[in-house]
mmCIF file of C-alpha atoms and ligand atoms in Angstrom:
data_model
loop_
_atom_site.group_PDB
_atom_site.id
_atom_site.type_symbol
_atom_site.label_atom_id
_atom_site.label_comp_id
_atom_site.label_asym_id
_atom_site.label_seq_id
_atom_site.Cartn_x
_atom_site.Cartn_y
_atom_site.Cartn_z
ATOM 1 C CA MET A 49 2.302 -1.200 14.517
ATOM 2 C CA GLY A 50 4.153 -4.073 16.168
ATOM 3 C CA HIS A 51 1.324 -6.574 15.531
ATOM 4 C CA PRO A 52 2.649 -9.801 13.923
ATOM 5 C CA CYS A 53 0.033 -9.519 11.138
ATOM 6 C CA LEU A 54 1.739 -6.334 9.929
ATOM 7 C CA GLN A 55 5.151 -8.012 9.708
ATOM 8 C CA GLN A 56 4.380 -11.138 7.684
ATOM 9 C CA PRO A 57 3.314 -11.767 4.079
ATOM 10 C CA ALA A 58 -0.467 -12.161 3.776
ATOM 11 C CA ALA A 59 -1.831 -15.440 2.400
ATOM 12 C CA PRO A 60 -3.630 -15.398 -0.967
ATOM 13 C CA VAL A 61 -7.414 -15.748 -0.920
ATOM 14 C CA THR A 62 -8.515 -19.120 -2.330
ATOM 15 C CA ALA A 63 -12.274 -19.132 -1.571
ATOM 16 C CA PHE A 64 -14.537 -16.496 -3.126
ATOM 17 C CA ASP A 65 -18.162 -15.546 -2.572
ATOM 18 C CA THR A 66 -17.924 -16.787 0.989
ATOM 19 C CA PRO A 67 -19.583 -15.064 3.961
ATOM 20 C CA GLU A 68 -16.106 -14.746 5.515
ATOM 21 C CA LEU A 69 -14.748 -12.755 2.564
ATOM 22 C CA GLN A 70 -17.871 -10.549 2.404
ATOM 23 C CA THR A 71 -17.562 -9.847 6.136
ATOM 24 C CA LEU A 72 -13.872 -9.043 5.789
ATOM 25 C CA VAL A 73 -14.559 -6.573 2.960
ATOM 26 C CA ALA A 74 -17.373 -4.930 4.946
ATOM 27 C CA ASP A 75 -15.098 -4.666 8.012
ATOM 28 C CA LEU A 76 -12.355 -3.051 5.895
ATOM 29 C CA PHE A 77 -14.712 -0.378 4.528
ATOM 30 C CA ASP A 78 -16.289 0.247 7.963
ATOM 31 C CA THR A 79 -12.908 0.622 9.665
ATOM 32 C CA MET A 80 -11.585 2.807 6.866
ATOM 33 C CA ALA A 81 -14.608 5.116 7.065
ATOM 34 C CA ALA A 82 -14.434 5.311 10.873
ATOM 35 C CA GLU A 83 -10.748 6.294 10.741
ATOM 36 C CA ASN A 84 -10.981 8.526 7.628
ATOM 37 C CA GLY A 85 -8.490 6.303 5.825
ATOM 38 C CA ALA A 86 -8.040 6.386 2.049
ATOM 39 C CA GLY A 87 -7.282 2.685 1.973
ATOM 40 C CA LEU A 88 -6.895 -0.280 4.277
ATOM 41 C CA ALA A 89 -5.339 -3.728 4.012
ATOM 42 C CA ALA A 90 -6.664 -6.836 5.770
ATOM 43 C CA PRO A 91 -3.501 -7.303 7.898
ATOM 44 C CA GLN A 92 -4.262 -3.902 9.464
ATOM 45 C CA ILE A 93 -7.404 -5.358 11.035
ATOM 46 C CA GLY A 94 -5.661 -8.544 12.108
ATOM 47 C CA VAL A 95 -6.494 -10.747 9.095
ATOM 48 C CA SER A 96 -3.464 -12.096 7.225
ATOM 49 C CA LEU A 97 -5.108 -12.351 3.784
ATOM 50 C CA ALA A 98 -4.233 -10.543 0.532
ATOM 51 C CA VAL A 99 -7.211 -8.174 0.465
ATOM 52 C CA VAL A 100 -7.052 -4.393 0.086
ATOM 53 C CA ALA A 101 -9.891 -1.856 0.091
ATOM 54 C CA PHE A 102 -9.735 1.786 -0.913
ATOM 55 C CA GLY A 103 -11.971 4.611 -2.076
ATOM 56 C CA PHE A 104 -13.917 7.537 -0.656
ATOM 57 C CA ASP A 105 -16.246 10.376 -1.636
ATOM 58 C CA VAL A 106 -14.666 13.000 0.575
ATOM 59 C CA ASN A 107 -11.754 12.441 2.890
ATOM 60 C CA PRO A 108 -10.871 14.834 5.706
ATOM 61 C CA ARG A 109 -7.291 13.493 5.713
ATOM 62 C CA TYR A 110 -6.921 14.405 2.018
ATOM 63 C CA PRO A 111 -9.278 17.380 1.578
ATOM 64 C CA ASP A 112 -8.092 18.229 -1.960
ATOM 65 C CA ALA A 113 -8.369 14.701 -3.305
ATOM 66 C CA GLU A 114 -10.862 13.805 -6.028
ATOM 67 C CA PRO A 115 -13.415 11.139 -5.062
ATOM 68 C CA VAL A 116 -12.159 7.589 -5.623
ATOM 69 C CA PRO A 117 -14.624 4.756 -6.375
ATOM 70 C CA ARG A 118 -14.767 2.103 -3.661
ATOM 71 C CA THR A 119 -12.614 -0.772 -4.864
ATOM 72 C CA VAL A 120 -11.537 -4.152 -3.490
ATOM 73 C CA LEU A 121 -8.293 -5.805 -4.624
ATOM 74 C CA VAL A 122 -7.901 -9.498 -3.895
ATOM 75 C CA ASN A 123 -4.493 -11.162 -4.468
ATOM 76 C CA PRO A 124 -3.191 -8.037 -6.243
ATOM 77 C CA GLY A 125 0.020 -7.752 -8.238
ATOM 78 C CA ILE A 126 1.642 -4.559 -9.453
ATOM 79 C CA THR A 127 3.676 -3.534 -12.522
ATOM 80 C CA PRO A 128 5.303 -0.098 -12.808
ATOM 81 C CA LEU A 129 4.522 1.417 -16.248
ATOM 82 C CA SER A 130 7.466 3.817 -16.310
ATOM 83 C CA ASP A 131 10.691 4.540 -14.450
ATOM 84 C CA GLU A 132 9.211 7.772 -13.156
ATOM 85 C CA MET A 133 9.366 7.938 -9.363
ATOM 86 C CA GLU A 134 7.695 10.498 -7.189
ATOM 87 C CA GLU A 135 8.071 11.505 -3.578
ATOM 88 C CA GLY A 136 4.857 11.886 -1.608
ATOM 89 C CA TRP A 137 3.763 12.556 1.945
ATOM 90 C CA GLU A 138 2.424 9.375 3.569
ATOM 91 C CA GLY A 139 0.856 8.343 6.798
ATOM 92 C CA CYS A 140 -0.694 5.079 7.932
ATOM 93 C CA LEU A 141 -3.563 4.207 10.256
ATOM 94 C CA SER A 142 -1.289 1.519 11.741
ATOM 95 C CA VAL A 143 1.450 4.076 12.494
ATOM 96 C CA PRO A 144 -0.435 6.857 14.274
ATOM 97 C CA GLY A 145 1.001 10.363 14.257
ATOM 98 C CA ILE A 146 3.974 9.726 11.955
ATOM 99 C CA PHE A 147 4.188 11.105 8.426
ATOM 100 C CA ALA A 148 7.081 11.069 5.984
ATOM 101 C CA ASP A 149 8.058 11.459 2.340
ATOM 102 C CA VAL A 150 8.194 8.127 0.520
ATOM 103 C CA THR A 151 9.460 7.595 -3.025
ATOM 104 C CA ARG A 152 7.307 5.341 -5.196
ATOM 105 C CA SER A 153 6.499 4.603 -8.829
ATOM 106 C CA ASN A 154 4.097 7.083 -10.351
ATOM 107 C CA ASP A 155 2.330 5.129 -13.139
ATOM 108 C CA ILE A 156 1.325 1.619 -12.230
ATOM 109 C CA CYS A 157 -0.803 -1.228 -13.508
ATOM 110 C CA VAL A 158 -2.532 -3.385 -10.916
ATOM 111 C CA ARG A 159 -3.878 -6.835 -11.682
ATOM 112 C CA ALA A 160 -6.210 -8.261 -9.081
ATOM 113 C CA LEU A 161 -9.320 -10.329 -8.504
ATOM 114 C CA ASP A 162 -12.554 -8.773 -7.340
ATOM 115 C CA ARG A 163 -14.467 -10.166 -4.359
ATOM 116 C CA THR A 164 -16.175 -12.759 -6.599
ATOM 117 C CA GLY A 165 -12.844 -13.971 -8.010
ATOM 118 C CA GLN A 166 -13.095 -12.199 -11.395
ATOM 119 C CA PRO A 167 -9.777 -10.795 -12.664
ATOM 120 C CA PHE A 168 -9.531 -7.099 -13.524
ATOM 121 C CA GLU A 169 -6.880 -4.529 -14.280
ATOM 122 C CA LEU A 170 -6.475 -0.942 -13.238
ATOM 123 C CA THR A 171 -3.917 1.642 -14.290
ATOM 124 C CA THR A 172 -3.416 4.698 -12.175
ATOM 125 C CA ASP A 173 -1.077 7.490 -11.139
ATOM 126 C CA GLY A 174 -0.904 10.220 -8.506
ATOM 127 C CA LEU A 175 -2.466 9.844 -5.066
ATOM 128 C CA LEU A 176 -4.325 6.661 -5.959
ATOM 129 C CA SER A 177 -1.129 5.030 -7.201
ATOM 130 C CA VAL A 178 0.604 5.895 -3.918
ATOM 131 C CA CYS A 179 -2.372 4.628 -1.947
ATOM 132 C CA VAL A 180 -2.475 1.289 -3.805
ATOM 133 C CA GLN A 181 1.290 0.746 -3.430
ATOM 134 C CA HIS A 182 1.147 1.645 0.254
ATOM 135 C CA GLU A 183 -1.705 -0.817 0.889
ATOM 136 C CA MET A 184 -0.032 -3.549 -1.149
ATOM 137 C CA ASP A 185 3.102 -3.137 0.956
ATOM 138 C CA HIS A 186 0.970 -4.182 3.935
ATOM 139 C CA LEU A 187 0.361 -7.506 2.137
ATOM 140 C CA ASP A 188 4.141 -8.021 2.011
ATOM 141 C CA GLY A 189 4.536 -7.236 5.700
ATOM 142 C CA LEU A 190 6.016 -3.800 4.996
ATOM 143 C CA LEU A 191 5.198 -0.436 6.522
ATOM 144 C CA PHE A 192 6.080 2.867 4.862
ATOM 145 C CA LEU A 193 8.701 3.234 7.596
ATOM 146 C CA ASP A 194 10.504 0.199 6.146
ATOM 147 C CA ARG A 195 10.750 2.078 2.830
ATOM 148 C CA LEU A 196 12.495 4.946 4.604
ATOM 149 C CA VAL A 197 14.980 2.625 6.223
ATOM 150 C CA SER A 198 15.961 0.890 2.980
ATOM 151 C CA ARG A 199 16.300 4.211 1.236
ATOM 152 C CA ARG A 200 18.653 5.466 3.909
ATOM 153 C CA ASN A 201 20.558 2.199 3.682
ATOM 154 C CA ASP A 202 20.937 2.693 -0.063
ATOM 155 C CA LEU A 203 22.247 6.223 0.419
ATOM 156 C CA PHE A 204 24.586 4.942 3.081
ATOM 157 C CA ARG A 205 25.823 2.128 0.837
ATOM 158 C CA ARG A 206 26.453 4.537 -2.030
ATOM 159 C CA LYS A 207 28.366 6.853 0.275
ATOM 160 C CA VAL A 208 30.539 4.019 1.511
ATOM 161 C CA TYR A 209 31.248 2.819 -2.031
ATOM 162 C CA GLN A 210 32.195 6.317 -3.136
ATOM 163 C CA SER A 211 34.851 6.661 -0.484
ATOM 164 C CA GLU A 212 36.139 3.122 -0.889
ATOM 165 C CA PRO A 213 34.948 1.212 -3.983
ATOM 166 C CA PRO A 214 34.360 -2.514 -3.467
ATOM 167 C CA LYS A 215 37.240 -4.653 -4.696
ATOM 168 C CA GLY A 216 36.893 -7.716 -6.935
HETATM 169 NI NI1 NI B 31 -0.914 1.817 6.005
#
């Protein structure tokens, strides 16, 4: 937290099947495994590129979670599939020791490229949906803490408007 890489939008990947991209993906999975993370985005290891990795067999941070296949998302985009929002407990390897409830879409569709540049789609809900949205926020330079702040701002704005509606 506080590193410039975590506060700026990540650049899209334009070269595939390169040793650099393979090394980046390997570093993401190694770091994730070492820290017991469920997912990790390239900006979290100091690389400002739109690459996200997630997946695990067992995860001590989420002991009740089903295994998730190891997946790489390159240049991902997200579409919510319903208006249903859900609040879930989140933490982040880049924000040690802080956890909070964050409200996010439940059902989502993710369109991304794999590490060879082939497009694919994935629809998901539950913990994996939260994980993917959290990691994709890192590609926009957002931390889950930023989600809390905007939510409080929204509540604040609504409160203000209730007591004194905007004119014009
Ligand atoms: Ni994170």
